């Protein structure tokens, strides 16, 4: 499960942002990048349990992070950044 799939399990992106204590724009960037920083994992798991989302576990978060790293290493960082329309400064 990718991190964006985990985020999509919340009723809304606004509620996800509130549960993590981040701004909406930050949550949106996490979903777009399919990357939830490890510093938010504890709050994410606690809120997932509170919301009755049993599939959100530390194992799911680690697997999602590993999957993303694998994609980045295969395609290269500049390719990934270009796909999400972030300018690369050489």
Tab-separated table of N, CA and C in Angstrom:
chain	number	residue	atom	x	y	z
A	1	UNK	N	0.847	-1.179	0.000
A	1	UNK	CA	0.000	0.000	0.000
A	1	UNK	C	0.895	1.246	0.000
A	2	UNK	N	0.670	2.108	-0.957
A	2	UNK	CA	1.429	3.360	-1.026
A	2	UNK	C	0.918	4.332	0.035
A	3	UNK	N	1.741	5.306	0.382
A	3	UNK	CA	1.317	6.291	1.382
A	3	UNK	C	0.104	7.079	0.900
A	4	UNK	N	-0.003	7.325	-0.386
A	4	UNK	CA	-1.185	8.039	-0.893
A	4	UNK	C	-2.448	7.199	-0.684
A	5	UNK	N	-2.325	5.869	-0.775
A	5	UNK	CA	-3.472	4.984	-0.509
A	5	UNK	C	-3.886	5.080	0.959
A	6	UNK	N	-2.894	5.183	1.837
A	6	UNK	CA	-3.163	5.323	3.271
A	6	UNK	C	-3.914	6.631	3.528
A	7	UNK	N	-3.435	7.715	2.948
A	7	UNK	CA	-4.075	9.020	3.123
A	7	UNK	C	-5.516	8.989	2.614
A	8	UNK	N	-5.747	8.294	1.514
A	8	UNK	CA	-7.087	8.232	0.917
A	8	UNK	C	-8.089	7.452	1.760
A	9	UNK	N	-7.636	6.741	2.772
A	9	UNK	CA	-8.559	6.026	3.662
A	9	UNK	C	-9.277	6.976	4.618
A	10	UNK	N	-8.747	8.183	4.786
A	10	UNK	CA	-9.421	9.175	5.641
A	10	UNK	C	-10.660	9.708	4.936
A	11	UNK	N	-11.660	10.138	5.693
A	11	UNK	CA	-12.883	10.676	5.071
A	11	UNK	C	-12.607	11.889	4.176
A	12	UNK	N	-11.618	12.690	4.551
A	12	UNK	CA	-11.253	13.844	3.724
A	12	UNK	C	-9.804	14.208	4.009
A	13	UNK	N	-9.221	14.939	3.086
A	13	UNK	CA	-7.841	15.393	3.273
A	13	UNK	C	-7.761	16.390	4.427
A	14	UNK	N	-8.810	17.163	4.625
A	14	UNK	CA	-8.851	18.105	5.751
A	14	UNK	C	-8.790	17.377	7.087
A	15	UNK	N	-9.519	16.264	7.190
A	15	UNK	CA	-9.507	15.489	8.433
A	15	UNK	C	-8.153	14.810	8.645
A	16	UNK	N	-7.554	14.346	7.563
A	16	UNK	CA	-6.212	13.764	7.660
A	16	UNK	C	-5.237	14.815	8.187
A	17	UNK	N	-5.277	16.007	7.620
A	17	UNK	CA	-4.388	17.089	8.047
A	17	UNK	C	-4.605	17.424	9.523
A	18	UNK	N	-5.858	17.508	9.936
A	18	UNK	CA	-6.171	17.824	11.331
A	18	UNK	C	-5.650	16.732	12.262
A	19	UNK	N	-5.811	15.476	11.880
A	19	UNK	CA	-5.337	14.372	12.714
A	19	UNK	C	-3.826	14.382	12.881
A	20	UNK	N	-3.111	14.835	11.856
A	20	UNK	CA	-1.655	14.886	11.946
A	20	UNK	C	-1.146	16.212	12.498
A	21	UNK	N	-2.028	17.202	12.593
A	21	UNK	CA	-1.616	18.510	13.093
A	21	UNK	C	-0.798	19.300	12.090
A	22	UNK	N	-1.137	19.106	10.795
A	22	UNK	CA	-0.442	19.842	9.730
A	22	UNK	C	-1.457	20.659	8.938
A	23	UNK	N	-0.951	21.584	8.141
A	23	UNK	CA	-1.846	22.382	7.294
A	23	UNK	C	-2.338	21.537	6.118
A	24	UNK	N	-3.447	21.960	5.556
A	24	UNK	CA	-4.039	21.253	4.420
A	24	UNK	C	-3.035	21.114	3.277
A	25	UNK	N	-2.319	22.185	2.976
A	25	UNK	CA	-1.332	22.155	1.886
A	25	UNK	C	-0.226	21.133	2.123
A	26	UNK	N	0.166	20.971	3.376
A	26	UNK	CA	1.188	19.976	3.725
A	26	UNK	C	0.640	18.572	3.487
A	27	UNK	N	-0.593	18.332	3.913
A	27	UNK	CA	-1.221	17.027	3.697
A	27	UNK	C	-1.375	16.746	2.201
A	28	UNK	N	-1.726	17.762	1.453
A	28	UNK	CA	-1.882	17.606	0.004
A	28	UNK	C	-0.551	17.228	-0.648
A	29	UNK	N	0.536	17.846	-0.184
A	29	UNK	CA	1.861	17.521	-0.710
A	29	UNK	C	2.250	16.083	-0.344
A	30	UNK	N	1.901	15.657	0.868
A	30	UNK	CA	2.183	14.270	1.266
A	30	UNK	C	1.473	13.304	0.336
A	31	UNK	N	0.214	13.588	0.031
A	31	UNK	CA	-0.546	12.705	-0.862
A	31	UNK	C	0.037	12.726	-2.276
A	32	UNK	N	0.364	13.904	-2.774
A	32	UNK	CA	0.911	14.021	-4.133
A	32	UNK	C	2.234	13.275	-4.265
A	33	UNK	N	3.065	13.383	-3.247
A	33	UNK	CA	4.368	12.714	-3.264
A	33	UNK	C	4.290	11.254	-2.838
A	34	UNK	N	3.140	10.867	-2.300
A	34	UNK	CA	2.949	9.534	-1.719
A	34	UNK	C	4.030	9.272	-0.671
A	35	UNK	N	4.174	10.258	0.236
A	35	UNK	CA	5.215	10.173	1.254
A	35	UNK	C	4.753	10.868	2.533
A	36	UNK	N	4.649	10.074	3.590
A	36	UNK	CA	4.313	10.612	4.908
A	36	UNK	C	5.586	10.563	5.736
A	37	UNK	N	6.130	11.704	6.139
A	37	UNK	CA	7.367	11.705	6.913
A	37	UNK	C	7.226	10.895	8.206
A	38	UNK	N	8.292	10.191	8.552
A	38	UNK	CA	8.279	9.289	9.702
A	38	UNK	C	7.904	9.999	11.001
A	39	UNK	N	8.174	11.262	11.114
A	39	UNK	CA	7.820	12.020	12.309
A	39	UNK	C	6.321	12.095	12.561
A	40	UNK	N	5.522	11.784	11.564
A	40	UNK	CA	4.056	11.819	11.690
A	40	UNK	C	3.445	10.427	11.879
A	41	UNK	N	4.248	9.385	11.800
A	41	UNK	CA	3.713	8.034	11.814
A	41	UNK	C	2.996	7.690	13.110
A	42	UNK	N	3.532	8.094	14.247
A	42	UNK	CA	2.904	7.755	15.521
A	42	UNK	C	1.496	8.358	15.610
A	43	UNK	N	1.377	9.649	15.287
A	43	UNK	CA	0.064	10.303	15.315
A	43	UNK	C	-0.874	9.674	14.288
A	44	UNK	N	-0.338	9.306	13.151
A	44	UNK	CA	-1.146	8.701	12.100
A	44	UNK	C	-1.724	7.365	12.570
A	45	UNK	N	-0.897	6.534	13.174
A	45	UNK	CA	-1.352	5.225	13.645
A	45	UNK	C	-2.378	5.387	14.767
A	46	UNK	N	-2.121	6.296	15.691
A	46	UNK	CA	-3.068	6.534	16.792
A	46	UNK	C	-4.425	6.986	16.256
A	47	UNK	N	-4.404	7.902	15.309
A	47	UNK	CA	-5.668	8.406	14.749
A	47	UNK	C	-6.353	7.373	13.863
A	48	UNK	N	-5.571	6.540	13.193
A	48	UNK	CA	-6.164	5.465	12.390
A	48	UNK	C	-6.900	4.486	13.300
A	49	UNK	N	-6.299	4.159	14.435
A	49	UNK	CA	-6.967	3.261	15.396
A	49	UNK	C	-8.256	3.901	15.905
A	50	UNK	N	-8.184	5.183	16.245
A	50	UNK	CA	-9.360	5.902	16.743
A	50	UNK	C	-10.478	5.913	15.701
A	51	UNK	N	-10.101	5.987	14.433
A	51	UNK	CA	-11.089	6.042	13.343
A	51	UNK	C	-11.521	4.651	12.866
A	52	UNK	N	-10.943	3.610	13.449
A	52	UNK	CA	-11.321	2.256	13.040
A	52	UNK	C	-10.743	1.845	11.703
A	53	UNK	N	-9.495	2.224	11.460
A	53	UNK	CA	-8.803	1.868	10.218
A	53	UNK	C	-7.684	0.875	10.551
A	54	UNK	N	-8.025	-0.406	10.714
A	54	UNK	CA	-7.036	-1.381	11.173
A	54	UNK	C	-5.907	-1.680	10.190
A	55	UNK	N	-6.093	-1.362	8.921
A	55	UNK	CA	-5.046	-1.661	7.937
A	55	UNK	C	-3.889	-0.664	7.990
A	56	UNK	N	-4.040	0.419	8.755
A	56	UNK	CA	-2.974	1.414	8.871
A	56	UNK	C	-2.094	1.011	10.050
A	57	UNK	N	-0.971	0.405	9.727
A	57	UNK	CA	-0.040	-0.090	10.733
A	57	UNK	C	1.358	0.408	10.420
A	58	UNK	N	2.260	0.195	11.370
A	58	UNK	CA	3.656	0.557	11.117
A	58	UNK	C	4.195	-0.249	9.937
A	59	UNK	N	3.760	-1.494	9.817
A	59	UNK	CA	4.201	-2.325	8.694
A	59	UNK	C	3.743	-1.743	7.354
A	60	UNK	N	2.515	-1.253	7.318
A	60	UNK	CA	1.997	-0.649	6.081
A	60	UNK	C	2.774	0.613	5.733
A	61	UNK	N	3.115	1.409	6.744
A	61	UNK	CA	3.875	2.635	6.499
A	61	UNK	C	5.291	2.326	6.013
A	62	UNK	N	5.933	1.334	6.632
A	62	UNK	CA	7.284	0.940	6.210
A	62	UNK	C	7.250	0.398	4.790
A	63	UNK	N	6.276	-0.451	4.489
A	63	UNK	CA	6.162	-1.006	3.136
A	63	UNK	C	5.932	0.093	2.105
A	64	UNK	N	5.097	1.066	2.438
A	64	UNK	CA	4.853	2.189	1.526
A	64	UNK	C	6.100	3.016	1.292
A	65	UNK	N	6.867	3.232	2.345
A	65	UNK	CA	8.122	3.996	2.206
A	65	UNK	C	9.121	3.218	1.362
A	66	UNK	N	9.194	1.905	1.565
A	66	UNK	CA	10.126	1.076	0.792
A	66	UNK	C	9.741	1.064	-0.681
A	67	UNK	N	8.436	0.994	-0.944
A	67	UNK	CA	7.962	0.985	-2.330
A	67	UNK	C	8.343	2.294	-3.025
A	68	UNK	N	8.177	3.413	-2.336
A	68	UNK	CA	8.509	4.715	-2.916
A	68	UNK	C	10.004	4.810	-3.186
A	69	UNK	N	10.828	4.358	-2.235
A	69	UNK	CA	12.281	4.399	-2.422
A	69	UNK	C	12.698	3.560	-3.625
A	70	UNK	N	12.042	2.428	-3.798
A	70	UNK	CA	12.345	1.556	-4.922
A	70	UNK	C	12.049	2.256	-6.243
A	71	UNK	N	10.915	2.940	-6.316
A	71	UNK	CA	10.547	3.665	-7.535
A	71	UNK	C	11.535	4.794	-7.805
A	72	UNK	N	11.903	5.529	-6.762
A	72	UNK	CA	12.844	6.637	-6.929
A	72	UNK	C	14.188	6.121	-7.401
A	73	UNK	N	14.658	5.011	-6.833
A	73	UNK	CA	15.976	4.510	-7.221
A	73	UNK	C	15.962	3.973	-8.652
A	74	UNK	N	14.838	3.393	-9.083
A	74	UNK	CA	14.771	2.873	-10.449
A	74	UNK	C	14.676	3.977	-11.490
A	75	UNK	N	13.898	4.995	-11.209
A	75	UNK	CA	13.669	6.037	-12.200
A	75	UNK	C	14.626	7.218	-12.064
A	76	UNK	N	15.172	7.385	-10.895
A	76	UNK	CA	16.048	8.522	-10.660
A	76	UNK	C	15.276	9.702	-10.113
A	77	UNK	N	15.886	10.436	-9.222
A	77	UNK	CA	15.218	11.543	-8.533
A	77	UNK	C	14.715	12.610	-9.505
A	78	UNK	N	15.492	12.980	-10.507
A	78	UNK	CA	15.070	14.037	-11.436
A	78	UNK	C	13.818	13.620	-12.202
A	79	UNK	N	13.717	12.350	-12.549
A	79	UNK	CA	12.540	11.869	-13.263
A	79	UNK	C	11.305	11.989	-12.388
A	80	UNK	N	11.409	11.561	-11.137
A	80	UNK	CA	10.271	11.637	-10.211
A	80	UNK	C	9.852	13.096	-10.035
A	81	UNK	N	10.817	13.973	-9.821
A	81	UNK	CA	10.481	15.381	-9.622
A	81	UNK	C	9.816	15.971	-10.852
A	82	UNK	N	10.250	15.568	-12.023
A	82	UNK	CA	9.645	16.077	-13.254
A	82	UNK	C	8.202	15.593	-13.377
A	83	UNK	N	7.929	14.369	-12.952
A	83	UNK	CA	6.575	13.831	-13.050
A	83	UNK	C	5.593	14.579	-12.150
A	84	UNK	N	6.075	15.113	-11.033
A	84	UNK	CA	5.183	15.852	-10.157
A	84	UNK	C	5.299	17.371	-10.374
A	85	UNK	N	5.979	17.724	-11.456
A	85	UNK	CA	6.087	19.112	-11.888
A	85	UNK	C	6.752	20.032	-10.873
A	86	UNK	N	7.816	19.530	-10.293
A	86	UNK	CA	8.637	20.353	-9.410
A	86	UNK	C	9.908	20.663	-10.173
A	87	UNK	N	10.252	21.918	-10.346
A	87	UNK	CA	11.458	22.248	-11.097
A	87	UNK	C	12.709	21.715	-10.395
A	88	UNK	N	13.619	21.159	-11.171
A	88	UNK	CA	14.877	20.650	-10.633
A	88	UNK	C	15.941	21.696	-10.875
A	89	UNK	N	16.607	22.099	-9.804
A	89	UNK	CA	17.698	23.059	-9.923
A	89	UNK	C	19.006	22.297	-9.907
A	90	UNK	N	19.749	22.385	-10.991
A	90	UNK	CA	20.996	21.632	-11.096
A	90	UNK	C	22.118	22.268	-10.330
